[in-house]
PDB file of C-alpha atoms in Angstrom:
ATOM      1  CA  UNK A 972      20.784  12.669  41.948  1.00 52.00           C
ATOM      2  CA  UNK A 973      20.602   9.656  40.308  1.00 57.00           C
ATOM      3  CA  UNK A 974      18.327   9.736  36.355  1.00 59.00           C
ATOM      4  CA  UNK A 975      16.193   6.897  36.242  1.00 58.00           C
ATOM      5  CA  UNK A 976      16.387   5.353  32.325  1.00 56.00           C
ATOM      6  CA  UNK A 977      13.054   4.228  31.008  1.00 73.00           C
ATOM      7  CA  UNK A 978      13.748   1.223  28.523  1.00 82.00           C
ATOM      8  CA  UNK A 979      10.460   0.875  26.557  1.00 88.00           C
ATOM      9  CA  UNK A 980       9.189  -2.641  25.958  1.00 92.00           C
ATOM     10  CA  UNK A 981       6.528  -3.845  24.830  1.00 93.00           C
ATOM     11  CA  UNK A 982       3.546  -5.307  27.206  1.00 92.00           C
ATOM     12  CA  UNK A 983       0.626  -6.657  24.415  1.00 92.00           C
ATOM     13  CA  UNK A 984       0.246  -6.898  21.286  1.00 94.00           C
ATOM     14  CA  UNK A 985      -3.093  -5.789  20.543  1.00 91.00           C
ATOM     15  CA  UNK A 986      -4.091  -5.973  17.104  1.00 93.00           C
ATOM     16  CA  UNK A 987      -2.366  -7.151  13.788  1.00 96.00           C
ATOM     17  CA  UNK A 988      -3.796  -6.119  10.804  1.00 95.00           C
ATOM     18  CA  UNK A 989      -1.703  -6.524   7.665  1.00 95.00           C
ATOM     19  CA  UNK A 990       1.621  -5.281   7.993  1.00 96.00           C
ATOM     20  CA  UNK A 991       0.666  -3.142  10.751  1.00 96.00           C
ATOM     21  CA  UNK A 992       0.777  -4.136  14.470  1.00 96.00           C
ATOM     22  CA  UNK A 993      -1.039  -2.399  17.352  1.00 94.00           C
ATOM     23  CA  UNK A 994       1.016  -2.832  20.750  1.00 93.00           C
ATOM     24  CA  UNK A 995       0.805  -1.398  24.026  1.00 90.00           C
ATOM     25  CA  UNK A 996       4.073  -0.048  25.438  1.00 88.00           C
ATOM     26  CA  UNK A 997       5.460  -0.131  29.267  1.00 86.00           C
ATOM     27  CA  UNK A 998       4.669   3.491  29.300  1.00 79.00           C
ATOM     28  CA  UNK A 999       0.878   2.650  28.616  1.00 75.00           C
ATOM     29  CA  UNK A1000       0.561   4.080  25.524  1.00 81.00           C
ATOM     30  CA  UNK A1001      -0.842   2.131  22.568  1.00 86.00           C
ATOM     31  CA  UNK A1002       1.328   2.391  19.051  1.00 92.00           C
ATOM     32  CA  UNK A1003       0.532   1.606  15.942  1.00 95.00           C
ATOM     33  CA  UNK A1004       4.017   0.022  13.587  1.00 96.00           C
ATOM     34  CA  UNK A1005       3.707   0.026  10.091  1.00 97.00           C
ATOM     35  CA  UNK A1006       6.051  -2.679   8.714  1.00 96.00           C
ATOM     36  CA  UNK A1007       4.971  -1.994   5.261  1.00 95.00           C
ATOM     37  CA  UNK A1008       6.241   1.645   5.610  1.00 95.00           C
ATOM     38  CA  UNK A1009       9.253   0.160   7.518  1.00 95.00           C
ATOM     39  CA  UNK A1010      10.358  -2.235   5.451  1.00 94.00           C
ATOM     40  CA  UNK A1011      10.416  -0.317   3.127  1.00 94.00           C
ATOM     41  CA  UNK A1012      12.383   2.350   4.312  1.00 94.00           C
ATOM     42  CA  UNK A1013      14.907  -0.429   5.061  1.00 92.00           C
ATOM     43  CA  UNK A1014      14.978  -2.097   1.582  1.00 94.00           C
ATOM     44  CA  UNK A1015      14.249  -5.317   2.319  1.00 93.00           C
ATOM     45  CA  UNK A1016      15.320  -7.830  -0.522  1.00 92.00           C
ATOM     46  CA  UNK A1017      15.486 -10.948  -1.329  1.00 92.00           C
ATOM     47  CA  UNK A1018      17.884 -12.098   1.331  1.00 88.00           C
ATOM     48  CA  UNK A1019      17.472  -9.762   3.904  1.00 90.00           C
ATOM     49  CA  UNK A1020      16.244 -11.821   7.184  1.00 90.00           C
ATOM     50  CA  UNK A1021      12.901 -10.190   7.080  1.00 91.00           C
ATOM     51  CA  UNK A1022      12.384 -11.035   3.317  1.00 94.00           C
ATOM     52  CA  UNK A1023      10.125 -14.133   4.319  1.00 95.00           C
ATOM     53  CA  UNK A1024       7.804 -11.351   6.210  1.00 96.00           C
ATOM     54  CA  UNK A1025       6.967  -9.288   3.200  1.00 95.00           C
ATOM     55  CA  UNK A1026       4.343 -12.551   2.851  1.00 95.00           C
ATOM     56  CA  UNK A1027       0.996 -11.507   5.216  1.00 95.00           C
ATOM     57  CA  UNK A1028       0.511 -15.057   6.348  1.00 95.00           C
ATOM     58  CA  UNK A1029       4.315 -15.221   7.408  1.00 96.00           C
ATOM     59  CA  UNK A1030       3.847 -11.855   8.850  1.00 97.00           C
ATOM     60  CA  UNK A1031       0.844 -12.384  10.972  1.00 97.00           C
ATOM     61  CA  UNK A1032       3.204 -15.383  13.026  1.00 96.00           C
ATOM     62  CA  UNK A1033       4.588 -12.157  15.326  1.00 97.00           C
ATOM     63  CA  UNK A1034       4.631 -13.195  19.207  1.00 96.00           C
ATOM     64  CA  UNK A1035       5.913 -10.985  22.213  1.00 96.00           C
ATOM     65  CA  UNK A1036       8.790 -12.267  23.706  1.00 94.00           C
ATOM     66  CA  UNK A1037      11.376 -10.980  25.919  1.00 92.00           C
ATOM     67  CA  UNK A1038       9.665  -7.277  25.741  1.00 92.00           C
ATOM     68  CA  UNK A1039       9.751  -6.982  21.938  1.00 94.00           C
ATOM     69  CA  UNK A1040       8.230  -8.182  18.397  1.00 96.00           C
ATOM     70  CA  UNK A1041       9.643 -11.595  17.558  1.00 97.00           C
ATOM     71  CA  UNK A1042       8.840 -14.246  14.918  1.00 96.00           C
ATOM     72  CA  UNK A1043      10.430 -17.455  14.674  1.00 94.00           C
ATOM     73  CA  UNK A1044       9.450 -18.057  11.519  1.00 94.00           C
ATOM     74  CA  UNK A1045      12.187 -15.534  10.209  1.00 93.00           C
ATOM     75  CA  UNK A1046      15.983 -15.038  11.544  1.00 86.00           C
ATOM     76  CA  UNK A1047      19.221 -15.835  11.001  1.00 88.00           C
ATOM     77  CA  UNK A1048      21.576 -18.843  12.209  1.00 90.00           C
ATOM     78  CA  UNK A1049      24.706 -17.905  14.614  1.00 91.00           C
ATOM     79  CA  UNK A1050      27.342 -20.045  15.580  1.00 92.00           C
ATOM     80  CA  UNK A1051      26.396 -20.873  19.778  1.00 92.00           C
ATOM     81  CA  UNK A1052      29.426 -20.854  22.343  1.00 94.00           C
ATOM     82  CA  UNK A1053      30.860 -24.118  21.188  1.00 94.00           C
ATOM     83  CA  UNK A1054      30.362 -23.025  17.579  1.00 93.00           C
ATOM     84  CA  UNK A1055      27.175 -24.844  16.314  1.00 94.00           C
ATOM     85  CA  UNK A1056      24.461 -23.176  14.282  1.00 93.00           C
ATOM     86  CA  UNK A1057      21.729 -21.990  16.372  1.00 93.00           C
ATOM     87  CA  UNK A1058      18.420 -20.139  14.612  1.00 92.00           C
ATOM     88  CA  UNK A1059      17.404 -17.736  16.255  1.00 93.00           C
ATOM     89  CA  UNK A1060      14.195 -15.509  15.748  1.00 95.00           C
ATOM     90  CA  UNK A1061      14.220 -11.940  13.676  1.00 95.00           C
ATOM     91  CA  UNK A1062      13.821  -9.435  16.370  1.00 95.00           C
ATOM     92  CA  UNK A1063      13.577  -5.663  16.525  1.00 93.00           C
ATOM     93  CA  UNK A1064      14.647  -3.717  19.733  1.00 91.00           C
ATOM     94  CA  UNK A1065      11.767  -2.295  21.121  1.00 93.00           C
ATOM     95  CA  UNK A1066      13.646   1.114  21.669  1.00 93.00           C
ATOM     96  CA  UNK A1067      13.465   1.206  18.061  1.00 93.00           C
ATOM     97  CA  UNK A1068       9.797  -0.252  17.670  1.00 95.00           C
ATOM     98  CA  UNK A1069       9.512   2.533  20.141  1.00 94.00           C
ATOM     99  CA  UNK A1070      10.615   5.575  17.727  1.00 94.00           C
ATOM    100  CA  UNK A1071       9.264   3.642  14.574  1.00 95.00           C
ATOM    101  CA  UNK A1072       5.611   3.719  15.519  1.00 95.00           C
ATOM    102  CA  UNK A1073       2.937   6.430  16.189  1.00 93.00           C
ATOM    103  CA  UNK A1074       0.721   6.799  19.413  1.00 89.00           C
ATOM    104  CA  UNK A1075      -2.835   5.860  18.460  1.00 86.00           C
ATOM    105  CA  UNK A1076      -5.814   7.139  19.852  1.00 67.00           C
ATOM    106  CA  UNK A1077      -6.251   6.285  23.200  1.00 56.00           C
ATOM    107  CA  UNK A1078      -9.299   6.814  25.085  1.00 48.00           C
ATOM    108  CA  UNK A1079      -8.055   5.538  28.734  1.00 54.00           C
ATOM    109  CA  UNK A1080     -11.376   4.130  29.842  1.00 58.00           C
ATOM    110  CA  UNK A1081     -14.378   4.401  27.385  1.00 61.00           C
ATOM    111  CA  UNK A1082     -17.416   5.837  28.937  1.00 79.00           C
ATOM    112  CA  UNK A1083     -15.654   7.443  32.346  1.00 86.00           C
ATOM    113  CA  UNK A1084     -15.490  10.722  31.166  1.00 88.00           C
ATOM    114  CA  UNK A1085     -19.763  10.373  30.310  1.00 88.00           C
ATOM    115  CA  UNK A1086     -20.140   8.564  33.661  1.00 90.00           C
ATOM    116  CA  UNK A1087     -18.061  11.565  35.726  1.00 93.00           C
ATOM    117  CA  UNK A1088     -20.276  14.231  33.768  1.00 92.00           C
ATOM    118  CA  UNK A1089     -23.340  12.612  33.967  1.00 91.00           C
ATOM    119  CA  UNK A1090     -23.213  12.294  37.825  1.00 92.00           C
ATOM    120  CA  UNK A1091     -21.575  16.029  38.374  1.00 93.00           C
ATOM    121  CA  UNK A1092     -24.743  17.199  36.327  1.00 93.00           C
ATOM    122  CA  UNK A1093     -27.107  14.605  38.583  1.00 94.00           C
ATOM    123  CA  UNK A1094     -25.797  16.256  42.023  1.00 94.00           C
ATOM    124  CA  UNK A1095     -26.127  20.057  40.389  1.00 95.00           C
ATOM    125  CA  UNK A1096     -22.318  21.022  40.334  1.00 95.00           C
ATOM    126  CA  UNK A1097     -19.678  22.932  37.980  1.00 96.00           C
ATOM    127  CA  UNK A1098     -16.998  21.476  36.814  1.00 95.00           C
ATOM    128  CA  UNK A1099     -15.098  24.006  39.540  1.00 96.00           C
ATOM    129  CA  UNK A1100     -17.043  23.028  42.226  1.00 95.00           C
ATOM    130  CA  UNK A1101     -15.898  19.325  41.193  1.00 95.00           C
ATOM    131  CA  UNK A1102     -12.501  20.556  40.887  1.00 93.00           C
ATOM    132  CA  UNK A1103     -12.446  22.649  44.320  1.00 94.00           C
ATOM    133  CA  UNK A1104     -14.020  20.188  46.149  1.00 92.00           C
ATOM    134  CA  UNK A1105     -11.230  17.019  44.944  1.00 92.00           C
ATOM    135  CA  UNK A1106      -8.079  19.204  44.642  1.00 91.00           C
ATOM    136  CA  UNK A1107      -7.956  19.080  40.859  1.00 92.00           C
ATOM    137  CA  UNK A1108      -8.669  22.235  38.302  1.00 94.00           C
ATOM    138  CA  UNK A1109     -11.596  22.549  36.330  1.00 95.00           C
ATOM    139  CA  UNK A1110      -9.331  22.675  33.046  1.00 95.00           C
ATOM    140  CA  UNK A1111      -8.560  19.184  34.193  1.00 93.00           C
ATOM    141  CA  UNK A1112     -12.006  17.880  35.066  1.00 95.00           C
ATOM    142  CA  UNK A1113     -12.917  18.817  31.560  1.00 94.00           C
ATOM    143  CA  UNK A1114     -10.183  16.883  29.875  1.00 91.00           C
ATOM    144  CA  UNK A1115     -11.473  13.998  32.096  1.00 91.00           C
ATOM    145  CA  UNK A1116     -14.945  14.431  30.916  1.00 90.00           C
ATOM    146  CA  UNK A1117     -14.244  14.535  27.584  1.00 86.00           C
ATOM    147  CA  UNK A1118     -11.814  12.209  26.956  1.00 82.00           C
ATOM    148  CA  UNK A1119      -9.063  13.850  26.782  1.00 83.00           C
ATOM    149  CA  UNK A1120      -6.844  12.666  29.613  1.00 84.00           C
ATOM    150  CA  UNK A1121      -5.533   9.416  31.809  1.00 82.00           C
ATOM    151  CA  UNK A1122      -6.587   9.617  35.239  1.00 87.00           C
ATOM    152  CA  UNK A1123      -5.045   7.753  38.434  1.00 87.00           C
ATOM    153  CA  UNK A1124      -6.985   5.353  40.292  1.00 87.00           C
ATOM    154  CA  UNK A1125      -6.125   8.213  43.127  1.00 89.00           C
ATOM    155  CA  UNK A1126      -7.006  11.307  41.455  1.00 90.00           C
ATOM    156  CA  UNK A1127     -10.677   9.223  40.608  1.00 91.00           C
ATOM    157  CA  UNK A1128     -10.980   8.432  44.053  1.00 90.00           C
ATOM    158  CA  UNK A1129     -10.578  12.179  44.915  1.00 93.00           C
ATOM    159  CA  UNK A1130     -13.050  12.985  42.410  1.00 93.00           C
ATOM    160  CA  UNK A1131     -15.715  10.761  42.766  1.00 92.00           C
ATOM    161  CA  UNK A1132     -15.497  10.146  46.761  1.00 91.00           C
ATOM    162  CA  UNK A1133     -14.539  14.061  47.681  1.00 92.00           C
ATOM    163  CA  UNK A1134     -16.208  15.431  44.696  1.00 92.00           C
ATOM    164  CA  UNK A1135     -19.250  13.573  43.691  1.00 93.00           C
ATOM    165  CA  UNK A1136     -19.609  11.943  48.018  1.00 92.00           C
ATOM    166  CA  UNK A1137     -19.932   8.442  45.723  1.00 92.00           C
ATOM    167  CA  UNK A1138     -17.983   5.184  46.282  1.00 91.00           C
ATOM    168  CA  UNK A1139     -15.951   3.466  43.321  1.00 88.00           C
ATOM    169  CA  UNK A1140     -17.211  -0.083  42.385  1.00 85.00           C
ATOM    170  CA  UNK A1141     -14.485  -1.613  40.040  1.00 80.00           C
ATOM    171  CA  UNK A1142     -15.373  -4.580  37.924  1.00 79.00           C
ATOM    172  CA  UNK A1143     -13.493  -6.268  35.182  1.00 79.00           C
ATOM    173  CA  UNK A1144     -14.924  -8.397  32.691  1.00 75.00           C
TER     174      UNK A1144
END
């Protein structure tokens, strides 16, 4: 049987705040990377290609590119293939971005959990009743409904058109 390797990259970044960046991984999760903490554990000096983003300002110049954490601002010079100097941009692999960081918080879609409970409560079920009637388990309804769990577009269908007899209206804003 053939493993399927999951290479982690990085989708967004979400938030930078100091030295610490908020991304959003391929996996879905959201991670929060301390580069304070990183660097250092690494003991950046003066020299070291990431020196120059010990300053905030410098810092704060991070872009996504190619899957991963880059700034142009720092980096180091190679010789090309006919031996010139090329700059190119300080980059971290996001496999180790990956083990570096710490999932944050995620609440997968605020409010769903409130809107499922509110309209289980409105057509006078249990939270087995909702799970009988869409396939799921009441253990997992309640994660749902509080939070405490991703659901699939399917599995919501289930719920809400077998479970609740609503329809799903979608909007992004």
């Amino acid at each position: 049987m053939r493993k399927s390797i999951r290479i982690p990259r990085i989708l967004k970044i979400e938030a930078v705040k100091g030295h610490t960046v908020q991304v959003m991984f391929n996996n879905g999760e959201s991670r929060l990377l301390d580069f304070k903490q990183l660097f250092k554990q690494w003991r950046v000096k003066t020299g070291s290609p990431e020196y120059v983003l010990l300053d905030p300002v410098a810092f704060k110049k991070v872009k996504l590119r190619n899957g991963t954490l880059s700034w142009a601002n720092a980096g180091i010079t190679i010789p090309d293939e006919n031996g010139k100097p090329l700059k190119v941009p300080y980059e971290i692999g996001p496999d180790v971005l990956y083990q570096a960081s710490t999932p944050t918080t995620n609440v997968p879609l605020p409010g769903l959990g409130a809107l499922i409970r509110n309209e289980r409560i409105k057509a006078g079920i249990t939270q087995g009743a909702l799970a009988q009637r869409s396939g799921t388990s009441r253990f997992y309804i309640s994660r749902l409904e509080n939070n405490k769990t991703d659901v699939e577009l399917a599995t919501l269908r289930k719920i809400v058109e077998a479970g609740l007899g609503k329809k799903i209206k979608v909007e992004i804003e």
